[in-house]
Coordinates of C-alpha atoms and ligand atoms in Angstrom, one line a residue:
Chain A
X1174 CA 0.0 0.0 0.0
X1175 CA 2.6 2.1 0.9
X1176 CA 4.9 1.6 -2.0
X1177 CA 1.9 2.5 -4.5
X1178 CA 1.1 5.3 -2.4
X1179 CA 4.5 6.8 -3.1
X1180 CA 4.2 5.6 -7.1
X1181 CA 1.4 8.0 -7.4
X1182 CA 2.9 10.9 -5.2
X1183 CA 6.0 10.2 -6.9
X1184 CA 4.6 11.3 -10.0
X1185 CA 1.8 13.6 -9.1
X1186 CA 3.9 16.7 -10.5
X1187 CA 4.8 14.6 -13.9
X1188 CA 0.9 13.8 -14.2
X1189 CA -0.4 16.9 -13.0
X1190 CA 1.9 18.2 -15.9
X1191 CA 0.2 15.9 -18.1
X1192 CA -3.5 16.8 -16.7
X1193 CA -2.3 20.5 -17.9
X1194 CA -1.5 19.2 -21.5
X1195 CA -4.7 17.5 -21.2
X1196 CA -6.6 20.5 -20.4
X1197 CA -5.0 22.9 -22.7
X1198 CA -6.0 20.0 -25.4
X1199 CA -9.4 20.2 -24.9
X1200 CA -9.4 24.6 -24.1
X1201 CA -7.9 24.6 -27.6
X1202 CA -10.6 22.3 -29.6
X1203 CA -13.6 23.2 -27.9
X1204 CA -12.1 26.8 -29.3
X1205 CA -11.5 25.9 -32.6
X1206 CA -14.5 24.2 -32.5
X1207 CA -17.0 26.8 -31.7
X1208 CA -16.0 29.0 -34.2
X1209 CA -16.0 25.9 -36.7
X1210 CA -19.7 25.7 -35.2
X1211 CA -21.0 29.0 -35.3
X1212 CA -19.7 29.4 -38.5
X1213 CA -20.9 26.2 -40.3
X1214 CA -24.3 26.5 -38.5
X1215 CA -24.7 29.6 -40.0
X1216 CA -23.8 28.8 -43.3
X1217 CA -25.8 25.5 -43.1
X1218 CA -29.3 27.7 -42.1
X1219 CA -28.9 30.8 -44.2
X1220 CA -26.5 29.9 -46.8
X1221 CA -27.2 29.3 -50.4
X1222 CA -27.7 25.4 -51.7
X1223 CA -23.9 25.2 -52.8
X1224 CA -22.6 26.2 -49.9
X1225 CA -25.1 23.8 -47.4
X1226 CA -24.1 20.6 -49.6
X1227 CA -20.3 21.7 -49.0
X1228 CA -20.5 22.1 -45.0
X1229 CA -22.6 18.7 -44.8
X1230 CA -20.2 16.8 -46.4
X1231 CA -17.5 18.5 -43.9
X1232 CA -20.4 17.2 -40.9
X1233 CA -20.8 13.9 -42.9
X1234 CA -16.8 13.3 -42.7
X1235 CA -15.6 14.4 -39.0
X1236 CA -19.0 12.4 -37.7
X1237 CA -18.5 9.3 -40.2
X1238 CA -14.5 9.0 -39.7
X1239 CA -13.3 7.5 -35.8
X1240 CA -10.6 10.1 -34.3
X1241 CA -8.3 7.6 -33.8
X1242 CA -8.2 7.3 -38.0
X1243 CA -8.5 11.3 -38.1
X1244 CA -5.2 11.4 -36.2
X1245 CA -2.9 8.9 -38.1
X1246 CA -4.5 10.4 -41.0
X1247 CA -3.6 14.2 -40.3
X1248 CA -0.7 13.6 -38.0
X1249 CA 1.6 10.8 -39.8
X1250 CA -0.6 11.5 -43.1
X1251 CA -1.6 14.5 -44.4
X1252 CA 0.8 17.0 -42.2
X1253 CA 3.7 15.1 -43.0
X1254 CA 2.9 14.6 -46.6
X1255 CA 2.6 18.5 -46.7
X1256 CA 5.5 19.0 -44.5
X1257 CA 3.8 20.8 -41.9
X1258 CA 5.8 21.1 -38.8
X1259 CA 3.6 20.7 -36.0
X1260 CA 3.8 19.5 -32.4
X1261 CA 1.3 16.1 -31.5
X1262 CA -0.3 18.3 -28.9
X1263 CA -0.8 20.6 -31.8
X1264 CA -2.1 18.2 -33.8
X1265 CA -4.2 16.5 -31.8
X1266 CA -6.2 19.6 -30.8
X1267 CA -6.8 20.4 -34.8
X1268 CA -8.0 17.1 -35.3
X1269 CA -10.4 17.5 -32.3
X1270 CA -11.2 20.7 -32.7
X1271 CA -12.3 19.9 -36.3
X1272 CA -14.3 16.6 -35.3
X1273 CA -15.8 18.9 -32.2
X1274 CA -16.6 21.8 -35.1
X1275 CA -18.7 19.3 -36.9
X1276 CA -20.8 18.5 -34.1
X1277 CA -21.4 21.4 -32.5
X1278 CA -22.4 22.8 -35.5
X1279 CA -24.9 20.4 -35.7
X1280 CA -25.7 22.0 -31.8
X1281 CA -26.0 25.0 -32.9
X1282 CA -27.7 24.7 -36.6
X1283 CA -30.5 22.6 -34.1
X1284 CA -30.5 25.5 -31.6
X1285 CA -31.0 28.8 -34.6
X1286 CA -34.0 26.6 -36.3
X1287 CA -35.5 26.1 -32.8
X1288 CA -35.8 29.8 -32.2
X1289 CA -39.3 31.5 -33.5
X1290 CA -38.7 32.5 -36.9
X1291 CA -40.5 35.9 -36.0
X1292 CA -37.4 37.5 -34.3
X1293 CA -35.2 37.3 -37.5
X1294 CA -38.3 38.9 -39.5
X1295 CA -38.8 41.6 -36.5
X1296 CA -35.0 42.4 -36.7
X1297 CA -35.0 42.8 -40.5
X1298 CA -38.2 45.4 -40.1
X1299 CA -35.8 47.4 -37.8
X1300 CA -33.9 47.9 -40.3
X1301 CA -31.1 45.4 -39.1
X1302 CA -29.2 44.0 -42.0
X1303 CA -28.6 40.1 -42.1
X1304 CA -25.4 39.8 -40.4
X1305 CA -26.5 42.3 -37.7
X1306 CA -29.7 40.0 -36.7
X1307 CA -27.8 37.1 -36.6
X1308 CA -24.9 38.3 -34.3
X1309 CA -27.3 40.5 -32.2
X1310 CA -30.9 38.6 -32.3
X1311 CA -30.3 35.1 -33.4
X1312 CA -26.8 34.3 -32.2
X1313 CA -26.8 35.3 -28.4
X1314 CA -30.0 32.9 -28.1
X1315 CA -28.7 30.0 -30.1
X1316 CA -25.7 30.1 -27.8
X1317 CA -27.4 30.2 -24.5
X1318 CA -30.1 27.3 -25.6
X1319 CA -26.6 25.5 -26.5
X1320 CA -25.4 25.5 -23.5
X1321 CA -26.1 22.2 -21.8
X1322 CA -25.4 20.4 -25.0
X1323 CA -22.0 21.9 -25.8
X1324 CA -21.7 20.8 -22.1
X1325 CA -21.9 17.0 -23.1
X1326 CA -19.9 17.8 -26.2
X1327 CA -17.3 18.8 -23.4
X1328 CA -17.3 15.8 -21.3
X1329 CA -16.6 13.1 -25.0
X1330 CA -13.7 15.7 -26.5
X1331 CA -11.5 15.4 -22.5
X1332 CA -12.5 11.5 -22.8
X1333 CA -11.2 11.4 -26.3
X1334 CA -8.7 13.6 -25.8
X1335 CA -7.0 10.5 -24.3
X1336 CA -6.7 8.9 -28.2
X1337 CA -3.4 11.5 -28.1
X1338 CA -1.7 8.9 -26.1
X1339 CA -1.3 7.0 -29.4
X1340 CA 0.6 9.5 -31.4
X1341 CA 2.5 10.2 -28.5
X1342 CA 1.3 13.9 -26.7
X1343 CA 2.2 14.3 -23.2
X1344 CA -1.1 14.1 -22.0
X1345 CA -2.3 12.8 -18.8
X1346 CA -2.3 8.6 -20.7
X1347 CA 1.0 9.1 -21.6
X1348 CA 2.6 10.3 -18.6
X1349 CA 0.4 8.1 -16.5
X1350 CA 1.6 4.9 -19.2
X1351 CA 5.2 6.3 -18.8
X1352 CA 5.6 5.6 -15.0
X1353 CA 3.7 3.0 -14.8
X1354 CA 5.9 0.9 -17.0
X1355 CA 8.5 1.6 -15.7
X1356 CA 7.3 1.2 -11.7
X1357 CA 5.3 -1.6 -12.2
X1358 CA 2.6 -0.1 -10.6
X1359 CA -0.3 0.1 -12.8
X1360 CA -3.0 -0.1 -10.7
X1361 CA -2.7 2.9 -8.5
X1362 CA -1.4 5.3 -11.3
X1363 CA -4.2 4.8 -13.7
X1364 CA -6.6 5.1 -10.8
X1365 CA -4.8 8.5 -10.6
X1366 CA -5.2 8.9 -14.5
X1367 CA -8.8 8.3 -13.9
X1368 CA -9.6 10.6 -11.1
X1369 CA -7.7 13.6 -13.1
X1370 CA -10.0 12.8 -16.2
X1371 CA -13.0 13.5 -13.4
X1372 CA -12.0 16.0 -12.1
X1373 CA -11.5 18.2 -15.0
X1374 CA -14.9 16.9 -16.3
X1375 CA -16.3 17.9 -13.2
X1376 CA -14.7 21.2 -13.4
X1377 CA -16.0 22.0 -16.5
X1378 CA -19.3 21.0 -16.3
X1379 CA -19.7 22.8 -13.2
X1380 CA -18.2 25.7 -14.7
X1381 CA -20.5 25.4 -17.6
X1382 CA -23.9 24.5 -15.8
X1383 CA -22.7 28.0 -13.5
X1384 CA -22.8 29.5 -17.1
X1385 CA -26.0 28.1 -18.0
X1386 CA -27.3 29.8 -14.6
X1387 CA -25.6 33.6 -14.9
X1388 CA -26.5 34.0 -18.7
X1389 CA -30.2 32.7 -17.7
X1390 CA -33.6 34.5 -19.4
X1391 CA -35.3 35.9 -17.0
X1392 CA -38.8 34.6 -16.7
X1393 CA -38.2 31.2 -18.5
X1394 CA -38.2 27.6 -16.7
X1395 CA -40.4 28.5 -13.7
X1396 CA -38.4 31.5 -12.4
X1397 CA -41.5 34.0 -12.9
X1398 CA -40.2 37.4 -11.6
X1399 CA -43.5 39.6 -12.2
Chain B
X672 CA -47.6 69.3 -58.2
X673 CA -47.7 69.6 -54.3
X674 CA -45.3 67.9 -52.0
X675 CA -47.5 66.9 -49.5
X676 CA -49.9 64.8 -52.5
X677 CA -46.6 62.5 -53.7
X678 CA -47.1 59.5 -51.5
X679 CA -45.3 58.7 -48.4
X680 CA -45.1 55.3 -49.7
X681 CA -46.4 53.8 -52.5
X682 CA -46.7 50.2 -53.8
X683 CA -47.7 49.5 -56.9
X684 CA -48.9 46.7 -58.9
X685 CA -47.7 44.3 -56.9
X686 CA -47.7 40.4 -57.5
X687 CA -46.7 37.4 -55.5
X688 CA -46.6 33.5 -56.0
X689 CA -45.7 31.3 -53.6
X690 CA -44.8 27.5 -55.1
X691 CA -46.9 28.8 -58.6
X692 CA -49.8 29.6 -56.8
X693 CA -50.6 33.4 -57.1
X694 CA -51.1 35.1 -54.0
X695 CA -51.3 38.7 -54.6
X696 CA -52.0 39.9 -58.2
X697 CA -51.3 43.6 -58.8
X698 CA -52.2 45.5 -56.3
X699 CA -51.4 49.0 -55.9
X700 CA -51.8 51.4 -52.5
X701 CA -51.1 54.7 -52.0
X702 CA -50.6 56.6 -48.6
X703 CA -50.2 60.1 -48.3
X704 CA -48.5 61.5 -44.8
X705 CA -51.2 61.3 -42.0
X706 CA -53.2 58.8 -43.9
X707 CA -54.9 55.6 -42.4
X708 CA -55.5 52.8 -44.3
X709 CA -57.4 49.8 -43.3
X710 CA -57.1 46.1 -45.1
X711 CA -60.1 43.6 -44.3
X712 CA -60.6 40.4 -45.8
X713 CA -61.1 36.9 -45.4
X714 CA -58.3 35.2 -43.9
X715 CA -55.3 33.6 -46.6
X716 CA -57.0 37.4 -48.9
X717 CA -52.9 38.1 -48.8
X718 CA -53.1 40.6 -46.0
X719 CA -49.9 39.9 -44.6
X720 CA -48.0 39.0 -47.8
X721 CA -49.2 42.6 -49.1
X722 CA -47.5 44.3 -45.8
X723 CA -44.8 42.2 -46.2
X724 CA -44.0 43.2 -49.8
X725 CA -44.1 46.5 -48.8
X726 CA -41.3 46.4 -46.8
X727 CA -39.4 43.8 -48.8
X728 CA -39.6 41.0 -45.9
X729 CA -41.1 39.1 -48.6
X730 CA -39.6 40.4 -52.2
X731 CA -42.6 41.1 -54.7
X732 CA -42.2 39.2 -58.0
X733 CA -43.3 42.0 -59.9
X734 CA -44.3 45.7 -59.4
X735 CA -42.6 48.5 -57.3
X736 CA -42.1 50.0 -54.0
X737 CA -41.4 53.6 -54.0
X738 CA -40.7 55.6 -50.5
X739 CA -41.2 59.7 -50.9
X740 CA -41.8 59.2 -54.5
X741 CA -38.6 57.5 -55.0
X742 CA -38.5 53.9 -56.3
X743 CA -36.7 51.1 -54.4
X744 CA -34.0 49.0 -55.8
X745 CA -35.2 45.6 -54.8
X746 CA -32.0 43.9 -56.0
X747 CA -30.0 45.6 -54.1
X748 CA -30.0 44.6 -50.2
X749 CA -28.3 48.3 -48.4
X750 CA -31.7 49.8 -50.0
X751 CA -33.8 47.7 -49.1
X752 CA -32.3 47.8 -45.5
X753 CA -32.9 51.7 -45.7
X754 CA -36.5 51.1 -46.7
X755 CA -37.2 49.4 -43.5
X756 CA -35.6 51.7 -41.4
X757 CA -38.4 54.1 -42.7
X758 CA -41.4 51.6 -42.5
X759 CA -42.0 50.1 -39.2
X760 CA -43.8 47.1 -38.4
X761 CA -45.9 45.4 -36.0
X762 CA -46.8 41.6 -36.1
X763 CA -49.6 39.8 -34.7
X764 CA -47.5 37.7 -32.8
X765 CA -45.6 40.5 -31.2
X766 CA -41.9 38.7 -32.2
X767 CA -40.3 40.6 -29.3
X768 CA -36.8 40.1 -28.9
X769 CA -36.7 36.6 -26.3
X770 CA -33.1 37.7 -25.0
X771 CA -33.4 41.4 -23.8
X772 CA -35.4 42.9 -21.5
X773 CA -38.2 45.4 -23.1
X774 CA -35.5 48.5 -22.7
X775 CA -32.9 46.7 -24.8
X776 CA -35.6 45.6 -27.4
X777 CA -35.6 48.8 -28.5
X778 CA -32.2 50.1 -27.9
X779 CA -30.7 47.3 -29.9
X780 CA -31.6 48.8 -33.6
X781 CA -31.2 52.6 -32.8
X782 CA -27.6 51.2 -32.0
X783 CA -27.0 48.6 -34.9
X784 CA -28.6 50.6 -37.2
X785 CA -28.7 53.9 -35.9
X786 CA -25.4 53.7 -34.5
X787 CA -26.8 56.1 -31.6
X788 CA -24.6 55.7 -28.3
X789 CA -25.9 53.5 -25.5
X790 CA -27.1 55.9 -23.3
X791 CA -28.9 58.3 -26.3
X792 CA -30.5 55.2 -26.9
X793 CA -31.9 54.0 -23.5
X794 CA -33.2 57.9 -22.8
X795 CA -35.2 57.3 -26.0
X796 CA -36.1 54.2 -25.5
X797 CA -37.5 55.2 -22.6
X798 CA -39.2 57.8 -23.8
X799 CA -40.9 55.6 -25.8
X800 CA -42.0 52.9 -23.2
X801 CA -43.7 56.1 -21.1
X802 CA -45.2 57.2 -24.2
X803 CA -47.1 53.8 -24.6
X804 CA -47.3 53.4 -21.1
X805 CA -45.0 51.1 -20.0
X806 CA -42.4 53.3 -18.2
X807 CA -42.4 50.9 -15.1
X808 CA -41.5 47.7 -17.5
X809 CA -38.4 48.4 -18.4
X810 CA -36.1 45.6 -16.9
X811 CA -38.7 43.4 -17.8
X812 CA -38.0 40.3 -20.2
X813 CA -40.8 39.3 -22.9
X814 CA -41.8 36.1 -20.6
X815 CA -42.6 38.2 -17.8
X816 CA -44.9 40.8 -20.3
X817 CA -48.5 40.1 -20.7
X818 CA -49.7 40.2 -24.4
X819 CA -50.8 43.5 -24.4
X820 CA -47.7 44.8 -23.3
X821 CA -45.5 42.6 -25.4
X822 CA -47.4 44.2 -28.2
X823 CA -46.9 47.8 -26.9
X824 CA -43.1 47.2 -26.3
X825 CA -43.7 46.3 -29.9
X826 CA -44.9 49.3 -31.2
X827 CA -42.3 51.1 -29.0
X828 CA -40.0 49.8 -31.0
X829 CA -41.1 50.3 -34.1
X830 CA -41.7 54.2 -33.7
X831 CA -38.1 54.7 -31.6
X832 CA -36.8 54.3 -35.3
X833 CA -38.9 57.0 -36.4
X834 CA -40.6 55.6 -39.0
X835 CA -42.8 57.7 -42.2
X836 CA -45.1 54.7 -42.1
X837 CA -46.4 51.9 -40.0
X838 CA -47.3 48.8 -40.9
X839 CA -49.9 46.9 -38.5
X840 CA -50.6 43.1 -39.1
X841 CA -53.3 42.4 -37.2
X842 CA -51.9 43.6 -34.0
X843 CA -54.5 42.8 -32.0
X844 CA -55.6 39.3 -33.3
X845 CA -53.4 37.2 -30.9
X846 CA -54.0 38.6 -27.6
X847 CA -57.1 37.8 -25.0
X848 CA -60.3 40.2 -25.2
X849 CA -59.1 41.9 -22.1
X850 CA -56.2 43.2 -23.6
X851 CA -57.3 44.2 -26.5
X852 CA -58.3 47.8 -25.5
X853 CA -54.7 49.1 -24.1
X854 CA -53.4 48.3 -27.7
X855 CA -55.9 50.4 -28.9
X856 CA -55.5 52.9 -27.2
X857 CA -52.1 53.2 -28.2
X858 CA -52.9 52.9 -31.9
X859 CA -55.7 55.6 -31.9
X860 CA -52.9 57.8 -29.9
X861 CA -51.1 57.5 -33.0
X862 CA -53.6 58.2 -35.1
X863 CA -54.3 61.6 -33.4
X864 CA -50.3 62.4 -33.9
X865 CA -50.8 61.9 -37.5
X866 CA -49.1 58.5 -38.1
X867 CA -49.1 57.4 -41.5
X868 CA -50.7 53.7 -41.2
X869 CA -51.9 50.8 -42.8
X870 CA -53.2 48.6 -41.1
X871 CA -54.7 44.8 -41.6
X872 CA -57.5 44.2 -38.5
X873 CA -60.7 42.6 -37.5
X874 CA -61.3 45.0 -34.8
X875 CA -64.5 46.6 -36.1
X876 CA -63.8 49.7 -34.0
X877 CA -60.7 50.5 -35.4
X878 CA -62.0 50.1 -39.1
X879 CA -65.0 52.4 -38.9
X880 CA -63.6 55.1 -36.6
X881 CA -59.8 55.5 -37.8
X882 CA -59.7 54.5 -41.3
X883 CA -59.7 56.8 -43.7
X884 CA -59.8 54.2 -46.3
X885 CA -61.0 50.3 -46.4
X886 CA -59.8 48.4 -48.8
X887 CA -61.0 44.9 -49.0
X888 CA -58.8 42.0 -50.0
X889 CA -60.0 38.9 -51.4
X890 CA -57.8 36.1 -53.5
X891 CA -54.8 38.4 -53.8
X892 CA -56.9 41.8 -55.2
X893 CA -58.2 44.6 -54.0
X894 CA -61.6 43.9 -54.7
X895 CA -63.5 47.0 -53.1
X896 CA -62.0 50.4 -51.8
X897 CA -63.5 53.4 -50.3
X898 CA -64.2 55.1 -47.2
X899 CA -65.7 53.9 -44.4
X900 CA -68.5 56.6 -44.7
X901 CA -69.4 54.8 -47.9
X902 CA -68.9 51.1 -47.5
X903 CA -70.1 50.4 -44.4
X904 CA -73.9 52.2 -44.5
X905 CA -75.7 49.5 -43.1
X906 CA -77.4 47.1 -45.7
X907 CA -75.4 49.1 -48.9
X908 CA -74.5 45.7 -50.2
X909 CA -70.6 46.1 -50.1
X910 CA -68.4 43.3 -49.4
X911 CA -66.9 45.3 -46.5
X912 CA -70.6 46.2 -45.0
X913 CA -71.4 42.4 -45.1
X914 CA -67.7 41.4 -43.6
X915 CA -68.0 44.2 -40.8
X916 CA -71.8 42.8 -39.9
X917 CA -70.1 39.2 -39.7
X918 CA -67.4 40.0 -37.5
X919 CA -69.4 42.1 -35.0
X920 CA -72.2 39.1 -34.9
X921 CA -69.1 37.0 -33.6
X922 CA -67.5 39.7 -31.3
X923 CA -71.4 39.8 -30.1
X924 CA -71.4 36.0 -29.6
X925 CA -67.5 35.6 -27.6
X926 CA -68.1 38.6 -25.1
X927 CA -70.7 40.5 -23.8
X928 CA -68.5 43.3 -22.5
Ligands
LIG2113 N1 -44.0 31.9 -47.2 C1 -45.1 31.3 -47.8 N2 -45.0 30.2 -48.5 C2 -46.1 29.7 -49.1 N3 -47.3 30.1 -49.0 C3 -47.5 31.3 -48.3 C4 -46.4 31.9 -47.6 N4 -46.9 33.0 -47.0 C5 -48.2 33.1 -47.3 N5 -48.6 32.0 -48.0 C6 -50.0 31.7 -48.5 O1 -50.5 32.9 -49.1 C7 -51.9 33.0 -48.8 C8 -52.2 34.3 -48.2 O2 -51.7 34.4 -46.9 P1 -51.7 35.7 -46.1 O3 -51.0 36.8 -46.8 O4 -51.1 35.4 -44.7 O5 -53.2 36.1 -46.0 P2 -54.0 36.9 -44.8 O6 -53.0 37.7 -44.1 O7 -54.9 37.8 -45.6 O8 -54.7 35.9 -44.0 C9 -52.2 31.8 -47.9 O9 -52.9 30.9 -48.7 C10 -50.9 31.3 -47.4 O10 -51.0 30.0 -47.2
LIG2114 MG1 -52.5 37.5 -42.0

């Protein structure tokens, strides 16, 4: 007990380090993709025919291809065949920020068609030109209806944020792999893995459902002010 | 020719299909400044596709749109922005902004259009919520607004853009009997300022004591016109006498108030 005890203390800082990677992983693609998101979303409700048929077979790929195939096929495929120097932390937060992009803009696209169609036609009788409604009408509702969603999407990008292990970014797998080959002792420093993984999904989800809370309409879901 | 007999706004010959099915077929209407037009008419007549042609929500197939006597380019989207900045609309459904709180409903265009400063544009918004009597509402979101005062922060809205015209589409069609009468109030207020309106409404009281016009809508055309002096003499055998004795037999049945 003891021994394992001081296997995991051992390493805390080397994982913690890892937990960091792991984190700035995930910060970077759920980035990368909400502005894929908003952007595609946009384009796949108001664009023009061309453009929809374009950004679905972009949805069609990221959601029909398994990350694990996205990242030999960027990393040791496509960036290399193009000679792209790029780090595997790098990499790997492209290939999930891209694979993240294509789902929430499916989020997002399901979020703008929800909203009453009304508000884009009362912001267009102002005046508003198309870009203005969408950023100032259509967008700020979208987002907050998104929320709890885009939480989810959250939790399965840190989980598969672990697939990075395989091309070899120090994230939290990899440093918690490192040690424990070379310690022996598996059991207590994947357990420590594991309860990292938590607590970051904890952390962000709480963060997130906080979120949810400040940015809040008031006099929706039962909290009748008047 | 005098100024004040061009039109404020002017559609003309307008027509409309929707999937090959003809839904407004040349109609024209006129309105001078201070002029109050009323459109009646069985329901699917193209009341709202006419308003919304006007202001080029929906895009007329053929025919023009002229503001002040000048025609609009409908190809080109910055003018057909500008037209709407001068036409102001109000929906039946109220399509108040979900997100901001009634102030901020109508701060939000005088500041992405406009491009008026934040606080110019909360003292006139303001203004505006006391002028339809909702200067106590202010903070408060669309869910926590009854209908009638949704559709007052509506026309708050509209006129804190200053509009030449407004455009009423049955503004008091989706709310409960009881609530009826403080949007009226607020629309006969505007009549007696001199706001140039037309207006689609089944509210008999509005059609014979505001408009200066009726003009009767049925399958796309403006089948009768005239004023209200003329069509609606009891037993004259006009479509809008005959329309205007139907609706008030169902008023009559719905509330005895
Ligand atoms: N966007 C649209 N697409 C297809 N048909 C429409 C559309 N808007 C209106 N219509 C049709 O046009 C007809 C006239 O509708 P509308 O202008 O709303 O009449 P009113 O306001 O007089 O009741 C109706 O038959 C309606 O179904
Ligand atoms: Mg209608």
């Amino acid at each position: 007990m003891h021994a394992q005890l001081n296997a995991v203390v051992d390493a805390f800082p080397y994982l913690l380090f890892g937990a960091v990677n792991t984190a700035l992983i995930v910060l970077a693609a759920m980035g990368i993709g909400l502005v894929i998101g908003v952007v595609v979303a946009i384009g796949l409700v108001y664009g023009p025919g061309w453009l929809k048929l374009l950004l679905s077979a972009y949805l069609w790929f990221f959601r029909g291809v398994p990350i694990l195939a996205l990242l030999f096929l960027f990393y040791f495929g496509l960036f290399s065949y193009l000679n792209i120097q790029i780090n595997a932390l790098a990499a790997v937060a492209l290939v999930l920020g891209c694979t993240t992009g294509a789902y929430q803009a499916n989020i997002f696209r399901g979020a703008i068609m929800s909203l009453p169609r009304g508000q884009f036609r009362a912001a267009s009788a102002l005046g508003m030109s198309d870009v203005a409604a969408i950023r100032s009408i259509i967008l700020p509702q979208a987002l907050r209806i998104s929320i709890p969603a885009w939480s989810n999407e959250y939790s399965i990008i840190l989980k598969d944020s672990a697939l990075a292990f395989v091309i070899g970014a120090p994230e939290i797998m990899a440093r918690a792999q490192f040690v424990a080959s070379r310690t022996y002792q598996h059991l207590p420093l994947y357990l420590a893995a594991g309860l990292l993984y938590f607590l970051l999904t904890w952390a962000g989800i709480s963060a997130l459902r906080k979120l949810e809370h400040k940015v809040r309409i008031p006099g929706y879901s039962g909290e009748e002010q008047t | 020719m005098n100024s004040s007999e061009i039109p404020v706004l002017q559609a003309d010959k307008v027509s409309k299909s929707f999937s090959g099915q003809r839904i407004l077929n040349g109609v024209s209407v006129g309105l001078k400044r201070g002029e109050i037009k009323v459109l009646i008419g069985p329901s699917g007549g193209g009341k709202s596709t006419l308003l919304q042609c006007i202001n080029c929500l929906v895009l007329p197939d053929e025919g023009s749109i002229s503001l002040a006597g000048v025609e609009v380019d409908l190809h080109n989207k910055k003018s057909l922005y500008q037209l709407r900045q001068q036409v102001g609309m109000i929906f039946q459904d109220f399509n108040l902004f979900d997100h901001l709180n009634a102030l901020d409903n109508i701060t939000i265009a005088l500041r992405k259009v406009k491009k008026i400063s934040r606080t110019a544009a909360e003292k006139r918004a303001r203004l505006e919520l006391e002028q339809v009597g909702l200067g106590d509402k202010t903070d408060l979101y669309p869910a926590q607004l009854s209908g009638g005062q949704k559709q007052r922060v509506a026309i708050a809205r509209a006129l804190a853009m200053d509009p030449q015209v407004l455009l009423l589409d049955e503004p008091t069609s989706a709310l409960d009997p009881e609530l009826i009468g403080e949007v009226i109030a607020v629309i006969r207020n505007l009549a007696g300022k001199g706001m140039t309106m037309l207006m689609a409404t089944h509210q008999i009281s509005l059609i014979s004591t505001l408009a200066d016009e009726i003009l009767f809508m049925e399958a796309g055309v403006i089948v009768e016109r005239g004023a209200p002096s003329l069509l609606l003499v009891p037993g004259c055998g006009s479509k809008s006498a005959g329309f205007c004795d139907r609706l008030s037999e169902l008023a009559d049945g719905e509330c005895k108030c």
